[in-house]
GROMACS .gro file of C-alpha atoms in nm:
model
  346
    1MET     CA    1   1.234   1.249  -0.299
    2ALA     CA    2   1.495   0.988  -0.211
    3THR     CA    3   1.715   1.063   0.088
    4PHE     CA    4   2.090   1.097   0.054
    5GLU     CA    5   2.130   0.789   0.275
    6ALA     CA    6   1.903   0.587   0.044
    7THR     CA    7   2.102   0.699  -0.257
    8ALA     CA    8   2.427   0.594  -0.089
    9GLU     CA    9   2.271   0.261   0.007
   10ALA     CA   10   2.171   0.197  -0.356
   11ALA     CA   11   2.527   0.270  -0.465
   12ALA     CA   12   2.662   0.031  -0.203
   13LYS     CA   13   2.426  -0.245  -0.325
   14ASN     CA   14   2.552  -0.196  -0.678
   15LEU     CA   15   2.907  -0.246  -0.552
   16GLU     CA   16   2.814  -0.549  -0.343
   17SER     CA   17   2.629  -0.711  -0.633
   18GLY     CA   18   2.941  -0.688  -0.847
   19ARG     CA   19   2.772  -0.480  -1.116
   20THR     CA   20   3.028  -0.342  -1.357
   21LEU     CA   21   3.050  -0.001  -1.518
   22ARG     CA   22   2.948  -0.167  -1.845
   23GLU     CA   23   2.634  -0.309  -1.684
   24LEU     CA   24   2.547   0.025  -1.526
   25SER     CA   25   2.586   0.211  -1.854
   26ASP     CA   26   2.439  -0.022  -2.116
   27LEU     CA   27   2.155   0.111  -2.333
   28PHE     CA   28   2.023  -0.215  -2.476
   29THR     CA   29   1.857  -0.332  -2.154
   30PRO     CA   30   1.649  -0.019  -2.088
   31MET     CA   31   1.560   0.009  -2.456
   32ALA     CA   32   1.449  -0.356  -2.469
   33ILE     CA   33   1.226  -0.296  -2.167
   34ARG     CA   34   1.084   0.021  -2.323
   35VAL     CA   35   1.010  -0.160  -2.650
   36ALA     CA   36   0.828  -0.436  -2.460
   37ILE     CA   37   0.624  -0.182  -2.266
   38THR     CA   38   0.541   0.020  -2.576
   39LEU     CA   39   0.424  -0.294  -2.758
   40ARG     CA   40   0.220  -0.407  -2.452
   41ILE     CA   41   0.407  -0.740  -2.452
   42ALA     CA   42   0.313  -0.821  -2.091
   43GLN     CA   43  -0.056  -0.766  -2.160
   44LYS     CA   44  -0.042  -0.981  -2.473
   45ILE     CA   45   0.138  -1.264  -2.294
   46ASP     CA   46  -0.124  -1.241  -2.020
   47ALA     CA   47  -0.392  -1.272  -2.289
   48GLY     CA   48  -0.239  -1.593  -2.425
   49ARG     CA   49  -0.010  -1.481  -2.710
   50LEU     CA   50   0.297  -1.669  -2.596
   51THR     CA   51   0.529  -1.729  -2.891
   52ALA     CA   52   0.740  -1.476  -3.076
   53GLU     CA   53   0.535  -1.543  -3.391
   54ALA     CA   54   0.204  -1.479  -3.217
   55LEU     CA   55   0.335  -1.170  -3.042
   56ALA     CA   56   0.485  -1.032  -3.364
   57ALA     CA   57   0.157  -1.086  -3.551
   58ASP     CA   58  -0.030  -0.900  -3.277
   59THR     CA   59   0.216  -0.609  -3.266
   60ALA     CA   60   0.292  -0.571  -3.639
   61THR     CA   61   0.662  -0.637  -3.580
   62ASP     CA   62   0.923  -0.867  -3.731
   63ALA     CA   63   0.913  -1.204  -3.552
   64ASP     CA   64   1.289  -1.261  -3.564
   65VAL     CA   65   1.375  -0.915  -3.434
   66LEU     CA   66   1.108  -0.927  -3.165
   67GLU     CA   67   1.223  -1.271  -3.048
   68ARG     CA   68   1.578  -1.143  -3.008
   69VAL     CA   69   1.454  -0.853  -2.797
   70LEU     CA   70   1.244  -1.089  -2.586
   71LEU     CA   71   1.533  -1.330  -2.539
   72HIS     CA   72   1.737  -1.048  -2.388
   73LEU     CA   73   1.449  -0.987  -2.146
   74VAL     CA   74   1.471  -1.357  -2.058
   75THR     CA   75   1.846  -1.318  -1.996
   76ILE     CA   76   1.793  -1.033  -1.751
   77GLY     CA   77   1.505  -1.201  -1.569
   78VAL     CA   78   1.206  -1.003  -1.697
   79LEU     CA   79   1.056  -1.288  -1.903
   80THR     CA   80   1.075  -1.667  -1.906
   81ARG     CA   81   1.081  -1.902  -2.208
   82ASN     CA   82   1.002  -2.274  -2.207
   83ASP     CA   83   1.105  -2.558  -2.439
   84ARG     CA   84   0.802  -2.490  -2.663
   85GLY     CA   85   0.924  -2.137  -2.728
   86GLU     CA   86   0.649  -1.982  -2.515
   87PHE     CA   87   0.726  -1.669  -2.318
   88GLY     CA   88   0.597  -1.592  -1.970
   89LEU     CA   89   0.629  -1.320  -1.707
   90THR     CA   90   0.861  -1.333  -1.409
   91ARG     CA   91   0.777  -1.141  -1.093
   92ILE     CA   92   0.969  -0.846  -1.233
   93GLY     CA   93   0.795  -0.884  -1.569
   94GLU     CA   94   0.458  -0.866  -1.397
   95ASP     CA   95   0.543  -0.506  -1.304
   96MET     CA   96   0.482  -0.427  -1.671
   97LEU     CA   97   0.130  -0.561  -1.626
   98VAL     CA   98   0.029  -0.452  -1.278
   99GLU     CA   99   0.208  -0.216  -1.041
  100ASN     CA  100   0.085  -0.159  -0.687
  101GLY     CA  101  -0.242  -0.329  -0.775
  102LYS     CA  102  -0.313  -0.101  -1.072
  103ALA     CA  103  -0.282  -0.147  -1.447
  104ALA     CA  104   0.072  -0.046  -1.532
  105ASN     CA  105   0.233   0.049  -1.863
  106PRO     CA  106   0.396   0.362  -1.720
  107PRO     CA  107   0.375   0.645  -1.974
  108TRP     CA  108   0.733   0.757  -1.906
  109LEU     CA  109   0.853   0.420  -2.043
  110ASP     CA  110   0.612   0.403  -2.338
  111LEU     CA  111   0.800   0.532  -2.643
  112ASN     CA  112   0.473   0.648  -2.802
  113THR     CA  113   0.408   0.903  -2.527
  114VAL     CA  114   0.563   1.246  -2.490
  115ALA     CA  115   0.720   1.142  -2.158
  116GLY     CA  116   0.863   0.827  -2.312
  117ARG     CA  117   1.000   1.026  -2.604
  118ALA     CA  118   1.155   1.267  -2.358
  119GLU     CA  119   1.365   0.989  -2.206
  120LEU     CA  120   1.536   0.941  -2.544
  121ALA     CA  121   1.658   1.301  -2.522
  122PHE     CA  122   1.912   1.182  -2.262
  123THR     CA  123   2.132   1.088  -2.559
  124ARG     CA  124   2.183   1.467  -2.588
  125LEU     CA  125   2.321   1.503  -2.235
  126LEU     CA  126   2.672   1.576  -2.362
  127ASP     CA  127   2.535   1.855  -2.582
  128VAL     CA  128   2.355   1.999  -2.279
  129ALA     CA  129   2.680   1.997  -2.083
  130ARG     CA  130   2.859   2.178  -2.364
  131THR     CA  131   2.593   2.425  -2.477
  132GLY     CA  132   2.336   2.456  -2.199
  133GLU     CA  133   2.054   2.399  -2.448
  134VAL     CA  134   1.741   2.200  -2.358
  135ALA     CA  135   1.792   1.843  -2.472
  136TYR     CA  136   1.428   1.775  -2.560
  137SER     CA  137   1.410   2.078  -2.788
  138ALA     CA  138   1.741   1.983  -2.954
  139GLN     CA  139   1.618   1.627  -3.009
  140TYR     CA  140   1.275   1.707  -3.151
  141GLY     CA  141   1.287   2.067  -3.267
  142THR     CA  142   1.013   2.173  -3.026
  143SER     CA  143   0.970   2.206  -2.651
  144PHE     CA  144   0.818   1.940  -2.427
  145TRP     CA  145   0.537   2.180  -2.339
  146ASP     CA  146   0.456   2.260  -2.703
  147ASP     CA  147   0.433   1.886  -2.771
  148LEU     CA  148   0.182   1.851  -2.488
  149THR     CA  149  -0.024   2.138  -2.627
  150ARG     CA  150  -0.026   1.995  -2.979
  151ASP     CA  151  -0.122   1.644  -2.868
  152PRO     CA  152  -0.418   1.646  -2.627
  153SER     CA  153  -0.382   1.273  -2.553
  154SER     CA  154  -0.021   1.325  -2.442
  155GLY     CA  155  -0.132   1.617  -2.230
  156THR     CA  156  -0.396   1.397  -2.068
  157ASP     CA  157  -0.139   1.125  -1.995
  158PHE     CA  158   0.095   1.382  -1.841
  159ASP     CA  159  -0.185   1.524  -1.623
  160VAL     CA  160  -0.269   1.174  -1.499
  161VAL     CA  161   0.093   1.112  -1.399
  162MET     CA  162   0.112   1.445  -1.216
  163ALA     CA  163  -0.224   1.388  -1.047
  164GLY     CA  164  -0.112   1.045  -0.928
  165GLY     CA  165   0.175   1.200  -0.735
  166MET     CA  166  -0.053   1.470  -0.596
  167GLU     CA  167  -0.335   1.241  -0.480
  168ARG     CA  168  -0.111   1.087  -0.214
  169ARG     CA  169  -0.049   1.428  -0.056
  170ILE     CA  170  -0.375   1.619  -0.096
  171ARG     CA  171  -0.503   1.561   0.258
  172GLU     CA  172  -0.179   1.686   0.414
  173ILE     CA  173  -0.164   1.987   0.180
  174ALA     CA  174  -0.527   2.075   0.254
  175GLU     CA  175  -0.468   2.054   0.630
  176ALA     CA  176  -0.136   2.239   0.631
  177TYR     CA  177  -0.276   2.581   0.541
  178ASP     CA  178  -0.596   2.781   0.593
  179TRP     CA  179  -0.694   2.782   0.226
  180GLY     CA  180  -1.050   2.888   0.304
  181ALA     CA  181  -0.928   3.223   0.440
  182LEU     CA  182  -0.809   3.315   0.089
  183GLY     CA  183  -1.164   3.315  -0.045
  184SER     CA  184  -1.055   3.223  -0.396
  185VAL     CA  185  -0.747   3.075  -0.556
  186VAL     CA  186  -0.602   3.025  -0.902
  187ASP     CA  187  -0.416   2.695  -0.939
  188VAL     CA  188  -0.158   2.808  -1.192
  189GLY     CA  189  -0.069   2.512  -1.415
  190GLY     CA  190  -0.321   2.302  -1.222
  191GLY     CA  191  -0.361   2.028  -1.484
  192ASN     CA  192  -0.679   1.826  -1.448
  193GLY     CA  193  -0.781   1.998  -1.124
  194THR     CA  194  -0.684   1.721  -0.882
  195LEU     CA  195  -0.524   1.951  -0.624
  196LEU     CA  196  -0.793   2.218  -0.644
  197THR     CA  197  -1.064   1.952  -0.606
  198GLY     CA  198  -0.902   1.831  -0.284
  199LEU     CA  199  -0.872   2.184  -0.147
  200LEU     CA  200  -1.234   2.268  -0.228
  201HIS     CA  201  -1.363   1.951  -0.062
  202ALA     CA  202  -1.161   2.029   0.253
  203HIS     CA  203  -1.252   2.401   0.262
  204PRO     CA  204  -1.619   2.461   0.178
  205ARG     CA  205  -1.580   2.843   0.171
  206LEU     CA  206  -1.313   2.831  -0.098
  207ARG     CA  207  -1.367   2.891  -0.468
  208GLY     CA  208  -1.109   2.828  -0.737
  209THR     CA  209  -0.990   2.833  -1.096
  210VAL     CA  210  -0.740   2.615  -1.277
  211LEU     CA  211  -0.530   2.789  -1.540
  212ASP     CA  212  -0.352   2.556  -1.780
  213ARG     CA  213  -0.279   2.491  -2.147
  214HIS     CA  214  -0.617   2.315  -2.181
  215ALA     CA  215  -0.920   2.391  -1.964
  216GLU     CA  216  -1.131   2.087  -2.058
  217PRO     CA  217  -0.965   1.824  -1.832
  218ALA     CA  218  -1.018   2.031  -1.517
  219LEU     CA  219  -1.372   2.128  -1.620
  220ARG     CA  220  -1.457   1.759  -1.660
  221THR     CA  221  -1.310   1.682  -1.318
  222PHE     CA  222  -1.514   1.955  -1.148
  223GLU     CA  223  -1.832   1.844  -1.322
  224ASP     CA  224  -1.772   1.479  -1.229
  225VAL     CA  225  -1.728   1.556  -0.858
  226GLY     CA  226  -2.009   1.811  -0.835
  227LEU     CA  227  -1.794   2.121  -0.791
  228GLY     CA  228  -1.909   2.304  -1.102
  229GLU     CA  229  -2.056   2.591  -0.899
  230ARG     CA  230  -1.735   2.657  -0.702
  231ALA     CA  231  -1.467   2.573  -0.954
  232THR     CA  232  -1.387   2.664  -1.311
  233ALA     CA  233  -1.094   2.645  -1.551
  234THR     CA  234  -0.944   2.872  -1.812
  235THR     CA  235  -0.690   2.828  -2.088
  236GLY     CA  236  -0.368   3.022  -2.050
  237SER     CA  237   0.003   3.026  -1.978
  238PHE     CA  238   0.180   3.136  -1.662
  239LEU     CA  239   0.448   3.289  -1.884
  240ASP     CA  240   0.182   3.549  -1.971
  241PRO     CA  241  -0.002   3.786  -1.733
  242LEU     CA  242  -0.253   3.607  -1.511
  243PRO     CA  243  -0.615   3.692  -1.428
  244PRO     CA  244  -0.602   3.928  -1.126
  245GLY     CA  245  -0.803   3.950  -0.809
  246ALA     CA  246  -0.784   3.604  -0.647
  247GLY     CA  247  -0.686   3.566  -0.285
  248GLY     CA  248  -0.412   3.319  -0.369
  249TYR     CA  249  -0.209   3.195  -0.667
  250ILE     CA  250  -0.089   2.837  -0.628
  251LEU     CA  251   0.226   2.706  -0.794
  252SER     CA  252   0.237   2.331  -0.733
  253ARG     CA  253   0.533   2.134  -0.870
  254ILE     CA  254   0.604   2.419  -1.112
  255GLN     CA  255   0.931   2.578  -0.999
  256SER     CA  256   1.148   2.277  -1.085
  257ASP     CA  257   1.024   2.259  -1.446
  258TRP     CA  258   1.177   2.589  -1.561
  259ASN     CA  259   1.506   2.775  -1.570
  260ASP     CA  260   1.577   3.062  -1.332
  261ALA     CA  261   1.466   3.335  -1.573
  262ASP     CA  262   1.132   3.165  -1.642
  263VAL     CA  263   1.070   3.099  -1.271
  264ARG     CA  264   1.121   3.470  -1.206
  265THR     CA  265   0.873   3.549  -1.483
  266ILE     CA  266   0.615   3.307  -1.341
  267LEU     CA  267   0.655   3.443  -0.988
  268SER     CA  268   0.638   3.800  -1.116
  269HIS     CA  269   0.311   3.733  -1.299
  270CYS     CA  270   0.167   3.574  -0.986
  271LEU     CA  271   0.277   3.876  -0.780
  272GLU     CA  272   0.119   4.125  -1.019
  273ALA     CA  273  -0.207   3.930  -1.026
  274ALA     CA  274  -0.211   3.896  -0.646
  275ARG     CA  275  -0.151   4.263  -0.564
  276PRO     CA  276  -0.224   4.429  -0.333
  277HIS     CA  277  -0.341   4.175  -0.076
  278GLY     CA  278  -0.323   3.831  -0.235
  279LYS     CA  279  -0.073   3.555  -0.166
  280VAL     CA  280   0.153   3.347  -0.388
  281ILE     CA  281   0.177   2.993  -0.256
  282VAL     CA  282   0.441   2.744  -0.370
  283VAL     CA  283   0.347   2.384  -0.292
  284ASP     CA  284   0.640   2.156  -0.361
  285GLU     CA  285   0.910   1.917  -0.249
  286PHE     CA  286   1.246   2.090  -0.229
  287ALA     CA  287   1.599   1.960  -0.263
  288THR     CA  288   1.744   1.916   0.083
  289GLU     CA  289   2.052   2.134   0.074
  290GLU     CA  290   2.275   2.329  -0.160
  291GLY     CA  291   2.502   2.103  -0.362
  292VAL     CA  292   2.330   1.778  -0.263
  293ARG     CA  293   2.041   1.688  -0.491
  294CYS     CA  294   1.916   1.370  -0.331
  295ASP     CA  295   1.684   1.276  -0.617
  296SER     CA  296   1.950   1.296  -0.883
  297GLU     CA  297   1.732   1.115  -1.139
  298ASP     CA  298   1.455   1.374  -1.116
  299ASP     CA  299   1.707   1.656  -1.126
  300LEU     CA  300   1.850   1.525  -1.453
  301ARG     CA  301   1.499   1.478  -1.593
  302MET     CA  302   1.421   1.842  -1.517
  303LEU     CA  303   1.741   1.940  -1.696
  304VAL     CA  304   1.686   1.724  -2.006
  305TYR     CA  305   1.310   1.764  -2.045
  306TYR     CA  306   1.270   2.132  -1.968
  307GLY     CA  307   1.600   2.295  -1.880
  308GLY     CA  308   1.480   2.309  -1.518
  309LYS     CA  309   1.630   2.187  -1.190
  310GLU     CA  310   1.542   2.052  -0.847
  311ARG     CA  311   1.583   2.356  -0.622
  312THR     CA  312   1.641   2.400  -0.253
  313MET     CA  313   1.403   2.608  -0.048
  314GLU     CA  314   1.664   2.883  -0.024
  315GLN     CA  315   1.704   2.892  -0.402
  316VAL     CA  316   1.329   2.939  -0.447
  317ARG     CA  317   1.327   3.201  -0.173
  318ALA     CA  318   1.604   3.389  -0.355
  319LEU     CA  319   1.420   3.380  -0.690
  320ALA     CA  320   1.108   3.509  -0.515
  321ALA     CA  321   1.305   3.791  -0.355
  322ASP     CA  322   1.436   3.891  -0.700
  323VAL     CA  323   1.082   3.982  -0.808
  324GLY     CA  324   0.969   4.141  -0.481
  325LEU     CA  325   0.820   3.847  -0.289
  326SER     CA  326   0.913   3.745   0.065
  327VAL     CA  327   0.836   3.429   0.261
  328GLU     CA  328   0.552   3.481   0.508
  329SER     CA  329   0.528   3.125   0.638
  330LEU     CA  330   0.642   2.767   0.579
  331ARG     CA  331   0.420   2.472   0.662
  332LYS     CA  332   0.503   2.105   0.625
  333ALA     CA  333   0.262   1.883   0.433
  334ALA     CA  334   0.404   1.533   0.473
  335ASP     CA  335   0.724   1.536   0.263
  336TRP     CA  336   0.620   1.856   0.082
  337THR     CA  337   0.618   2.219   0.198
  338VAL     CA  338   0.359   2.494   0.160
  339MET     CA  339   0.555   2.816   0.113
  340GLU     CA  340   0.344   3.131   0.151
  341LEU     CA  341   0.482   3.437  -0.031
  342ALA     CA  342   0.360   3.794  -0.017
  343PRO     CA  343   0.477   4.128  -0.159
  344ALA     CA  344   0.792   4.232   0.024
  345GLU     CA  345   0.773   4.549   0.234
  346ASN     CA  346   0.974   4.835   0.083
   0.00000   0.00000   0.00000
């Protein structure tokens, strides 16, 4: 999560660079970039299709329209164009091809993916302000989560994005808490099993289950890494009652994706499944303080995609208290926190 100082610094740079309100609010630049990413323009240029005609033929688009989009990308410094009408990639344009040494094409910018489609729901932000409805549902007539369930490939893409953010923190999360003492855990909404795999490798006594909308991705992960005897996965929803009896119920990067009522429901189901001696463990990055949401972009995404919000630790603690859970311990895991919850004493 960006710090408040970094956010202020970015604002100051915008002022120093002379960027105008018009430049900060235009829609044609981000849409042109998204179209280029969706059509894999960078990859096709890299493969030798350099003219608008060649690129249009390879993307089943209109050559004149595509050229006009590409010329705007030249204007803003994403592409180059020589006297022969051949397009190339600038340093910025190469980010569409490779990012941090890995193949790029980020799914949240690809208009064919559920995450890319979700970005278009920002055009409903005024409606959200007026009505409180979820922008994604208003835009498409269905929830983000239902779209993931209906389209397994989108669900897989989403799991990969979530796993990418988790992989950088697994070692710290595994070391921050004595997971092995729980005996068994259910990773509630655990996606493709990336977090649970890391915990099982670090704690040989631990066994675990992923519960998510599709069990197959996690089952494949466990089979691939040789954890089939200690890990399994089941299909389900944390908005429904959960399988009881595990030593711990993990909620990792879940609380920000839902509104307050749904978070209470999720925590309540975890509590009921964990009784009488189990733990509910929230693994997440929290907003820093009430009224200051440092990562304002992510906070707005939570709002538009799901009707959720980036919460402070105290806000999550209060929602937990509403359903009868109290904080037993807090442990830092790099920039994340492991919050251990247990049934509150009456």
